[in-house]
CSV table of C-alpha atoms and ligand atoms in Angstrom, one decimal:
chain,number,residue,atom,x,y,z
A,1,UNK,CA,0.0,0.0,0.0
A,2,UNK,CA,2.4,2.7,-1.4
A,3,UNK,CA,1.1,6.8,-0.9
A,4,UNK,CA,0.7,8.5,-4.1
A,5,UNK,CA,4.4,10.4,-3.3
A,6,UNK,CA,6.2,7.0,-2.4
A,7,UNK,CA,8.8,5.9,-4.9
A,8,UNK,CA,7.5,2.8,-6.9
A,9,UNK,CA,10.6,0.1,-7.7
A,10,UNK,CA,9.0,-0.3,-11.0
A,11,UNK,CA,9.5,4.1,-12.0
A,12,UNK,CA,13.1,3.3,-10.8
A,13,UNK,CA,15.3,5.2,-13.3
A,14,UNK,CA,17.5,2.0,-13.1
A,15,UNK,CA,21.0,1.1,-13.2
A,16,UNK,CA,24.1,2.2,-14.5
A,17,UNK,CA,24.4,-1.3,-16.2
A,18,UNK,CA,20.9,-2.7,-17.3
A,19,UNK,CA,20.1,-5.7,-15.5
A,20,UNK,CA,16.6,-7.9,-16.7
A,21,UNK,CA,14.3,-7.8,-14.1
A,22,UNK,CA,14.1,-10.2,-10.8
A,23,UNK,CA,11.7,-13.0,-11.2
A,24,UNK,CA,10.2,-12.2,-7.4
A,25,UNK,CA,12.8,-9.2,-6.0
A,26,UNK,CA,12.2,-5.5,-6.7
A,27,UNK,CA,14.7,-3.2,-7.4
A,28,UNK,CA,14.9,-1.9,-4.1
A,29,UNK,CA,14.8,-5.3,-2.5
A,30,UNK,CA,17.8,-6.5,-4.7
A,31,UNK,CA,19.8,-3.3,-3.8
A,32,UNK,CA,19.1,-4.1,0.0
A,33,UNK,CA,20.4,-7.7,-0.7
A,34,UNK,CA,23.7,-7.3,-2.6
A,35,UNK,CA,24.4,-3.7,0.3
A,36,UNK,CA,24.0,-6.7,2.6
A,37,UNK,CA,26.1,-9.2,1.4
A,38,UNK,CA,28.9,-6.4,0.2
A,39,UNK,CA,32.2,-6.5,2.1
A,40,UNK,CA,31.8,-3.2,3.2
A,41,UNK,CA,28.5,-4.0,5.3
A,42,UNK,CA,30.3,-6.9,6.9
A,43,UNK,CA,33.3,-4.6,8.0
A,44,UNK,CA,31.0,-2.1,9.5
A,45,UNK,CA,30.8,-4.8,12.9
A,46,UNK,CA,34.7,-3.9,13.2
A,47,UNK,CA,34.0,-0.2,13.1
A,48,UNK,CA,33.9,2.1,16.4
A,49,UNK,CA,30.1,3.8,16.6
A,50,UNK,CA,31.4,5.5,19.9
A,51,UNK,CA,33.0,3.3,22.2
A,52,UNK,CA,35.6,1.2,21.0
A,53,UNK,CA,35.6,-2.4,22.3
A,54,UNK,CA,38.2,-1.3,25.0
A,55,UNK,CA,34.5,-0.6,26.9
A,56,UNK,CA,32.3,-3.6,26.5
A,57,UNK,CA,30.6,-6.3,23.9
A,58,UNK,CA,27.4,-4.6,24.6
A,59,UNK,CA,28.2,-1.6,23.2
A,60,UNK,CA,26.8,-0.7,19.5
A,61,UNK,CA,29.0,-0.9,17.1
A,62,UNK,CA,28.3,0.6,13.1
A,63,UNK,CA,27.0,-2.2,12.5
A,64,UNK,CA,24.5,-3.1,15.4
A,65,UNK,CA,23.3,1.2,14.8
A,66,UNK,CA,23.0,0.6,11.1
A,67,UNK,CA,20.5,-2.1,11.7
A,68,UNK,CA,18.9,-0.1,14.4
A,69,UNK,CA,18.6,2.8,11.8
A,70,UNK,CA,16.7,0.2,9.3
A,71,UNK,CA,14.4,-0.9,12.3
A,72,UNK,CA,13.2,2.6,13.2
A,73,UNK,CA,13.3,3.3,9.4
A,74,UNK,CA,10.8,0.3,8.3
A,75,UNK,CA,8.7,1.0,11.1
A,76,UNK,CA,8.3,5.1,10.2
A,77,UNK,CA,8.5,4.1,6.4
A,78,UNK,CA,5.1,2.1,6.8
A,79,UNK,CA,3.4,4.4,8.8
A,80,UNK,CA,4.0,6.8,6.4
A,81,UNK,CA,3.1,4.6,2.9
A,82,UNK,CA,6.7,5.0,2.0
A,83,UNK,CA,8.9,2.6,-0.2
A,84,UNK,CA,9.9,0.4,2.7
A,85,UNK,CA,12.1,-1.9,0.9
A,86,UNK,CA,14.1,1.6,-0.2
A,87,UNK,CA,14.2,3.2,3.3
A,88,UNK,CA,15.8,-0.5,4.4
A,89,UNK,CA,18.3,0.1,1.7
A,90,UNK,CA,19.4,3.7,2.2
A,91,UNK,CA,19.6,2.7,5.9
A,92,UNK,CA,21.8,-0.4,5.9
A,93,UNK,CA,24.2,1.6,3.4
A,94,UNK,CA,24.0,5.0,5.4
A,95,UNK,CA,26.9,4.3,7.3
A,96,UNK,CA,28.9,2.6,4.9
A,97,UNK,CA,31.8,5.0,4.1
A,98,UNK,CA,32.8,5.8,7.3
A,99,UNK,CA,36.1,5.2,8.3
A,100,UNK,CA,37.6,3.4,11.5
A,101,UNK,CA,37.2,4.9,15.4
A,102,UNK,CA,33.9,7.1,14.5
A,103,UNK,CA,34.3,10.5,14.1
A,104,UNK,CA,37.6,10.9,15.6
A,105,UNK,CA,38.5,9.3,12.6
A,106,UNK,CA,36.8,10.8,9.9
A,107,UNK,CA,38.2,14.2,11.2
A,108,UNK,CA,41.5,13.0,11.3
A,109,UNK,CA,41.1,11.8,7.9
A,110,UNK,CA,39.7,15.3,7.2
A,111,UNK,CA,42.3,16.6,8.4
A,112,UNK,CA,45.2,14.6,6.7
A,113,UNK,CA,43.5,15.0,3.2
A,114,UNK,CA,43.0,19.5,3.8
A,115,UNK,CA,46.8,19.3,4.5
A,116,UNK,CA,47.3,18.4,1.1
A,117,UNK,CA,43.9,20.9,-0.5
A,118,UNK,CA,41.6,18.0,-0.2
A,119,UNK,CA,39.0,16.6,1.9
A,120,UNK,CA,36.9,13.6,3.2
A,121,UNK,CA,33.0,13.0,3.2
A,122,UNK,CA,32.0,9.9,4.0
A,123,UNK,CA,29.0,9.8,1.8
A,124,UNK,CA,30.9,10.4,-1.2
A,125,UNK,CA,33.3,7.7,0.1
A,126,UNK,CA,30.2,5.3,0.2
A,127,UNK,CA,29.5,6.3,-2.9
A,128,UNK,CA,33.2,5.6,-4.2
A,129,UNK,CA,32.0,2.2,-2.6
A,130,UNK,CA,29.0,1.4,-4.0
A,131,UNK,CA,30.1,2.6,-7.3
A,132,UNK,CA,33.8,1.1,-7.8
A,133,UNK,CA,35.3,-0.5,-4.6
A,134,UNK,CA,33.5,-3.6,-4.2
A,135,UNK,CA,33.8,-6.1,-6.3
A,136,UNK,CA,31.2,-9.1,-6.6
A,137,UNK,CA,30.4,-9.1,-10.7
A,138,UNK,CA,32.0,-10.2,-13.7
A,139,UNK,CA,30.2,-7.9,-15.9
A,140,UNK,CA,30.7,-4.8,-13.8
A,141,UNK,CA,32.5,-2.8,-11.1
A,142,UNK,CA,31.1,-2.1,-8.0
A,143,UNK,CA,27.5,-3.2,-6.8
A,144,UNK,CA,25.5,-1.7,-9.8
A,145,UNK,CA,22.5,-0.1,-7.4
A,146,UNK,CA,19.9,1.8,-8.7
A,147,UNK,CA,19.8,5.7,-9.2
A,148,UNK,CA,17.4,5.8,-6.3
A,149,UNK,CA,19.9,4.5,-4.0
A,150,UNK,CA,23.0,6.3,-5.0
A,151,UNK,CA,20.9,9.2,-5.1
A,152,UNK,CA,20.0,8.7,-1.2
A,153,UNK,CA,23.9,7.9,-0.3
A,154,UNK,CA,24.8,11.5,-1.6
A,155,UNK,CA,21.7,13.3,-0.5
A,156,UNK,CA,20.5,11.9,2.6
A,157,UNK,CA,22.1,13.8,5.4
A,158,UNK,CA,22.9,16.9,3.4
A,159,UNK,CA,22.5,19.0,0.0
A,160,UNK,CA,25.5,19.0,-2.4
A,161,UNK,CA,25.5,22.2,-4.6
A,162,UNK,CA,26.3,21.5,-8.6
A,163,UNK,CA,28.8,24.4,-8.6
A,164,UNK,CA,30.7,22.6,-6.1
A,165,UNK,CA,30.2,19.1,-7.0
A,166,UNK,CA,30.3,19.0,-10.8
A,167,UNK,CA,30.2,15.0,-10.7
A,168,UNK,CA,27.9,14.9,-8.7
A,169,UNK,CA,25.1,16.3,-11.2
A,170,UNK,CA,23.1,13.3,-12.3
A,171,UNK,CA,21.7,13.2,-8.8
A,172,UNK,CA,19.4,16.3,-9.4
A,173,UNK,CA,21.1,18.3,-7.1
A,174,UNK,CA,18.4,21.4,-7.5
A,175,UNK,CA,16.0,19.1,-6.4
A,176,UNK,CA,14.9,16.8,-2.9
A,177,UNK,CA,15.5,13.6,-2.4
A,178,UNK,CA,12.9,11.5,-2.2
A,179,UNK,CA,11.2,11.1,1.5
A,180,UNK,CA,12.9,7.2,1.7
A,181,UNK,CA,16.2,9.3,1.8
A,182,UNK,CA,15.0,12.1,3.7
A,183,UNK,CA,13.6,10.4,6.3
A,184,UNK,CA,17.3,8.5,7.1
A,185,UNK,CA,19.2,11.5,8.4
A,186,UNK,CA,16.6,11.8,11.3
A,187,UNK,CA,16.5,8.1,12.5
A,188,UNK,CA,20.0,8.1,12.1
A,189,UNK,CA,19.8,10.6,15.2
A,190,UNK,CA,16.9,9.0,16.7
A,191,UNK,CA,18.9,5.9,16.6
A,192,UNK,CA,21.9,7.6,18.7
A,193,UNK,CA,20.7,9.8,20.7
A,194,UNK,CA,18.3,7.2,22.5
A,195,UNK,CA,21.2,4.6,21.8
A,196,UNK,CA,24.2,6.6,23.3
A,197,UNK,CA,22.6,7.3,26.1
A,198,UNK,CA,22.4,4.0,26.9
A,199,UNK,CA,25.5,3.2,26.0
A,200,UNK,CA,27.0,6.1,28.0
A,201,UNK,CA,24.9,5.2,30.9
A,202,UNK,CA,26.1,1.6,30.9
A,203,UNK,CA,30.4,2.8,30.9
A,204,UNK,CA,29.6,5.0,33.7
A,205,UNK,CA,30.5,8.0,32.2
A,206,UNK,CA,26.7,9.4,32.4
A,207,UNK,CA,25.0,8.9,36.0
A,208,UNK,CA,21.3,8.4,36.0
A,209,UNK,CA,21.4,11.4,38.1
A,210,UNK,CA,23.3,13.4,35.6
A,211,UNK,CA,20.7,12.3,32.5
A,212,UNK,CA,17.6,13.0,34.4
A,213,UNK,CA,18.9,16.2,35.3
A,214,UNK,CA,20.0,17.6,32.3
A,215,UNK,CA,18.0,16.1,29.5
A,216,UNK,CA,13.9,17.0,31.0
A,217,UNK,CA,12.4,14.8,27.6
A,218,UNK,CA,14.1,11.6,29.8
A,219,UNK,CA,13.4,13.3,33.3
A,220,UNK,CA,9.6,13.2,32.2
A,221,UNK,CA,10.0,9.3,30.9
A,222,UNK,CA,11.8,8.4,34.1
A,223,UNK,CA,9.3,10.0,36.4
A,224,UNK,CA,6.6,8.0,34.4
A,225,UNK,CA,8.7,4.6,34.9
A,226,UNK,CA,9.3,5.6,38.4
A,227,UNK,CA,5.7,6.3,39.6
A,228,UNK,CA,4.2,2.9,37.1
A,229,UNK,CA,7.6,0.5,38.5
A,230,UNK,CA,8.3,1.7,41.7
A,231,UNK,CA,10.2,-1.2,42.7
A,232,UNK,CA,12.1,-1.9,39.8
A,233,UNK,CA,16.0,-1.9,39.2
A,234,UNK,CA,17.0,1.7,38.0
A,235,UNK,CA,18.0,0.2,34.7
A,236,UNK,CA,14.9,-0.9,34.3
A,237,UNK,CA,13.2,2.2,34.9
A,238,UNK,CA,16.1,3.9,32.5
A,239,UNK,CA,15.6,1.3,29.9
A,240,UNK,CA,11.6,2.3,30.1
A,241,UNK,CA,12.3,6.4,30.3
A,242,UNK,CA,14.8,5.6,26.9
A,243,UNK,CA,11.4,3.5,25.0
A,244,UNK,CA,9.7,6.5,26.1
A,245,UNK,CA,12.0,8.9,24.7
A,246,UNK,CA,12.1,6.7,21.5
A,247,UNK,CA,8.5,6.2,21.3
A,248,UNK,CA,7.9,9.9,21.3
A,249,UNK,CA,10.3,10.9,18.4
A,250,UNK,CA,9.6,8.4,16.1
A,251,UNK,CA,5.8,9.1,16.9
A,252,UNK,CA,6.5,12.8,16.3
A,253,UNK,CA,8.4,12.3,13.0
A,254,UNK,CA,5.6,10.4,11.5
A,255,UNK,CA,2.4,12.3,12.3
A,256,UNK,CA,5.0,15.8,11.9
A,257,UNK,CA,5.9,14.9,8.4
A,258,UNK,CA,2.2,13.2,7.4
A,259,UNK,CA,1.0,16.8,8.6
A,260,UNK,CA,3.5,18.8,6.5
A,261,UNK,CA,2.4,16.8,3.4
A,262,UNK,CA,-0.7,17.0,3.5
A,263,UNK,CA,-0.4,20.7,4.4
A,264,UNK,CA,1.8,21.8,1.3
A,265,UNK,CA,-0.7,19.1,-0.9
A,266,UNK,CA,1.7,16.8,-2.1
A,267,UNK,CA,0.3,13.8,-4.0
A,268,UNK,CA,3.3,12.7,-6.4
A,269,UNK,CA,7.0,12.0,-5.9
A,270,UNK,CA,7.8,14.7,-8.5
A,271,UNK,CA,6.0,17.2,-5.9
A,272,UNK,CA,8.2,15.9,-3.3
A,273,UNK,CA,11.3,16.6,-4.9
A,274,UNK,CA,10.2,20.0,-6.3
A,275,UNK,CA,8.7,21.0,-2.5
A,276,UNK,CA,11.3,24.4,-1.9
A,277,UNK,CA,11.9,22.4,1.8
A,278,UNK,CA,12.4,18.8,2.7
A,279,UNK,CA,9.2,17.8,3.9
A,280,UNK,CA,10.1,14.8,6.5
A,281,UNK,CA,10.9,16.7,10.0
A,282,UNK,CA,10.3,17.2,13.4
A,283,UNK,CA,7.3,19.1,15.0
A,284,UNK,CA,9.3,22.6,16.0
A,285,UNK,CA,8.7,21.1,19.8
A,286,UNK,CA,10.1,17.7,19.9
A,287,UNK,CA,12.7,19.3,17.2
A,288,UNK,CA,14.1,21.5,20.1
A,289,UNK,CA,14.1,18.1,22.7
A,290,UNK,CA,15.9,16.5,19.7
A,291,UNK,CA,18.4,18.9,19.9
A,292,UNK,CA,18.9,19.1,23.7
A,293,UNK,CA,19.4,15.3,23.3
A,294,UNK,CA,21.6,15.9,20.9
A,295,UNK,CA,23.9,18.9,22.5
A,296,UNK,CA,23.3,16.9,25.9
A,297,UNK,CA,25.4,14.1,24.5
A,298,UNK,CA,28.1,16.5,22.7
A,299,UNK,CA,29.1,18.3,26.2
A,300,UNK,CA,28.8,15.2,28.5
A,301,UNK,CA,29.7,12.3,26.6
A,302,UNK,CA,31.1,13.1,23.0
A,303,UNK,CA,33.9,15.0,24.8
A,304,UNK,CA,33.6,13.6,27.8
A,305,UNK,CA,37.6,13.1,29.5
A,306,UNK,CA,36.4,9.5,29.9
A,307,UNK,CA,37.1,9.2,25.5
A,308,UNK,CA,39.5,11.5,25.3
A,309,UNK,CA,42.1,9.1,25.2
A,310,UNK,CA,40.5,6.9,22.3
A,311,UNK,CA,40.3,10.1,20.3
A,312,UNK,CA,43.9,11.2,20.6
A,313,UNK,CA,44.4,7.4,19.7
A,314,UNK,CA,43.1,7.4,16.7
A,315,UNK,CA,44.0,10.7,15.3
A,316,UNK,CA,47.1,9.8,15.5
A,317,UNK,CA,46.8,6.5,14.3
A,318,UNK,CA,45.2,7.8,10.8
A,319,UNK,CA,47.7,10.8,11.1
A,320,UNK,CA,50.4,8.9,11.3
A,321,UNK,CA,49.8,6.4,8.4
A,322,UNK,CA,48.4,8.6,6.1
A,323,UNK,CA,51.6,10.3,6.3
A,324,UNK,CA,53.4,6.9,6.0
A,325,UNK,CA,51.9,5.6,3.2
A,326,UNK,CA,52.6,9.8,1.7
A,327,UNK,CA,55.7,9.5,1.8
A,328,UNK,CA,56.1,5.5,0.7
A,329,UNK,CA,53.5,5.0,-1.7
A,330,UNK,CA,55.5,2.0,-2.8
A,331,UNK,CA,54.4,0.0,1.0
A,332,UNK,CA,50.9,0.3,-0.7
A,333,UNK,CA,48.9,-2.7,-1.6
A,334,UNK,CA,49.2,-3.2,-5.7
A,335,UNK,CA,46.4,-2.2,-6.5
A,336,UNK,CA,46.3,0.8,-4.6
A,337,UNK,CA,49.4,1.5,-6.1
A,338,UNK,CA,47.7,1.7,-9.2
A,339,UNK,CA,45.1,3.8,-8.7
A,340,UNK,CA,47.8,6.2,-7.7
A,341,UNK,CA,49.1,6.3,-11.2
A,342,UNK,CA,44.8,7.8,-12.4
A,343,UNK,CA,44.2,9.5,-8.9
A,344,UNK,CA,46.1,11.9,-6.6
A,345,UNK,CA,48.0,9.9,-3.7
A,346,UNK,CA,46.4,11.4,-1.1
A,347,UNK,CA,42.9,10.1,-1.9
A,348,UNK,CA,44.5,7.0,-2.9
A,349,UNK,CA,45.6,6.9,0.4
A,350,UNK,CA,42.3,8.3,2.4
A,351,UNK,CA,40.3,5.5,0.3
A,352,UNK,CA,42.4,2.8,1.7
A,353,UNK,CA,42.6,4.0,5.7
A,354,UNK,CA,38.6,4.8,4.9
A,355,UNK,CA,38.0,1.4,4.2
A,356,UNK,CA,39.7,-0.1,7.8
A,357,UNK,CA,38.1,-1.8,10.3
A,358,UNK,CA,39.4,-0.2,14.0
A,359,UNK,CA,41.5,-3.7,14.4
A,360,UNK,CA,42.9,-3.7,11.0
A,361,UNK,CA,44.2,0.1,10.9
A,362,UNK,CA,45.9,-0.7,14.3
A,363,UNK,CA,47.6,-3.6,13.1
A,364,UNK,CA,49.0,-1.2,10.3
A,365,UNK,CA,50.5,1.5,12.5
A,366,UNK,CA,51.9,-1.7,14.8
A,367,UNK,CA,53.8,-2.4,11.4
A,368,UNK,CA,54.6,0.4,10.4
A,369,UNK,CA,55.3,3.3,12.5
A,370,UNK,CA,56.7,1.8,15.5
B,1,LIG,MG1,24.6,6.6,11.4
């Protein structure tokens, strides 16, 4: 039961490389399936989400918060009439190009690539993915996904302008995504802000006392638990004040964004992507508890003294092998050392440390830059 502005897998504007058609899997469905048996996917369970696995086997990793991001998705997805077999795709492959030890490492690699007049972005690095890295098929590089999918990699989280981005222009860059991709960027932070919380609460670097205090969306869940399990373990009651929390966004999200289409009386996908806004959002209420969740996290966790020391780790761990391999491009891998004879070294060199899990990268600096 698809709304009249969902995108249908049978209008996709297909692949780079035509494929004939799936006996009994859409397009979508198909992309889902080959981002889920990439190699890419599989290395995300290596990658740092916050905590490395210094803390605990509990924690989430990229991978466990991708598929947390596809179970919030699906659910909001359906509510809303939307392509669910899409939204899974966009959200199993939304984390895909980040690189190892979670933002400390994608600034570090930021960093390294602006001392040479580049940059990193880890969606175009998932696209780079997607489109060239991973290899699977005889008859073509990379994974072959549809335009609706690469499409959501580059615009889900932010808008590229054509000026800037010149090879980025097939993706209608004057133009929104569809709501599949714009509703990813907003579980993605409904996904951590509920999940690092619990996550933070569990290493002990956030006190229930500390939480409740400074965040009065979870004080107001807490108080609920409190009052309807009087007896029950604190976790418990934090565990039921975080469902809360969850409930309430994802709630909001859904009938918010139903509201705003309706309101600006959109009833195709093309009036979706010609809207002058992106119409999947918070209510201006639950935005503003969204972003005290969200600022909550930065001051008391995010730069918290408690992961100080994993983020010093790891910038110099990238900083010091991208400047390795800078300077010996021949203790490349062969066939990074031939990309570096199309592409400048440096990115030859970001798509490679990009690619690492947090295990793999430190076996690297172990070998060579002790
Ligand atoms: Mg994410």
């Amino acid at each position: 039961m698809l709304a009249d502005y969902a995108v249908r897998a049978e209008d996709s504007q297909g692949r780079r490389h035509p494929e004939p058609a799936h006996p009994y899997r859409t397009a979508f469905q198909r992309d889902r399936d080959r981002v889920i048996h990439s190699r890419a996917f599989r290395r995300l369970e290596a990658k740092t989400q916050v905590f490395t696995r210094r803390f605990s086997d509990h924690f989430r990793n990229r991978l466990t918060h991708t598929i947390e991001v596809a179970q919030i998705s699906r659910t909001i997805a359906g509510q809303l009439g939307l392509n669910v077999d899409l939204v899974e795709a966009l959200a199993l492959v939304h984390d895909i190009g980040h690189p190892p030890f979670g933002h400390a490492g994608e600034k570090a690699l930021d960093g390294a690539m602006r001392a040479h007049g580049d940059f990193f972005d880890h969606n175009l690095h998932a696209l780079r993915i997607v489109e060239d890295f991973e290899q699977r098929y005889a008859a073509f590089r990379g994974l072959n996904l549809t335009f609706e999918v690469r499409e959501g990699i580059i615009k889900h989280s932010r808008d590229y302008s054509a000026a800037e981005f010149p090879h980025l222009s097939e993706y209608l860059l004057d133009q929104r995504p569809p709501l599949e991709a714009q509703l990813i960027d907003l579980t993605d932070e409904i996904a951590y802000d509920t999940a690092d919380l619990d996550d933070g609460y569990e290493a002990h670097i956030l006190s229930l006392e500390q939480i409740r205090a400074g965040l009065p969306l979870f004080e107001l869940f807490y108080r609920e638990a409190d009052r309807a399990y009087a007896d029950a373990p604190d976790k418990l009651k934090f565990n039921e004040a975080l469902k809360g929390m969850l409930n309430r966004l994802v709630t909001d999200l859904i009938t918010n964004t139903s509201r705003r289409i309706h309101n600006a009386g959109i009833g195709s996908l093309d009036a979706v992507r010609a809207h002058a806004q992106r119409l999947a959002a918070f209510s201006a209420q639950v935005d503003e508890e969204r972003r005290q969740a969200k600022q909550f996290l930065y001051q008391n966790l995010y730069y918290s003294r408690e992961l100080e020391p994993e983020k010093v780790d790891a910038e110099r761990v990238v900083g010091e092998l991208f400047d390795h391999w800078m300077a010996h491009p021949e203790a490349l891998p062969g066939n990074y050392r031939e990309k570096a004879a199309s592409e400048p070294l440096q990115r030859v060199v970001c798509d490679y440390i990009a690619g690492m899990t947090d295990p793999y990268i430190l076996q690297q600096h172990e070998k060579f830059c002790r």
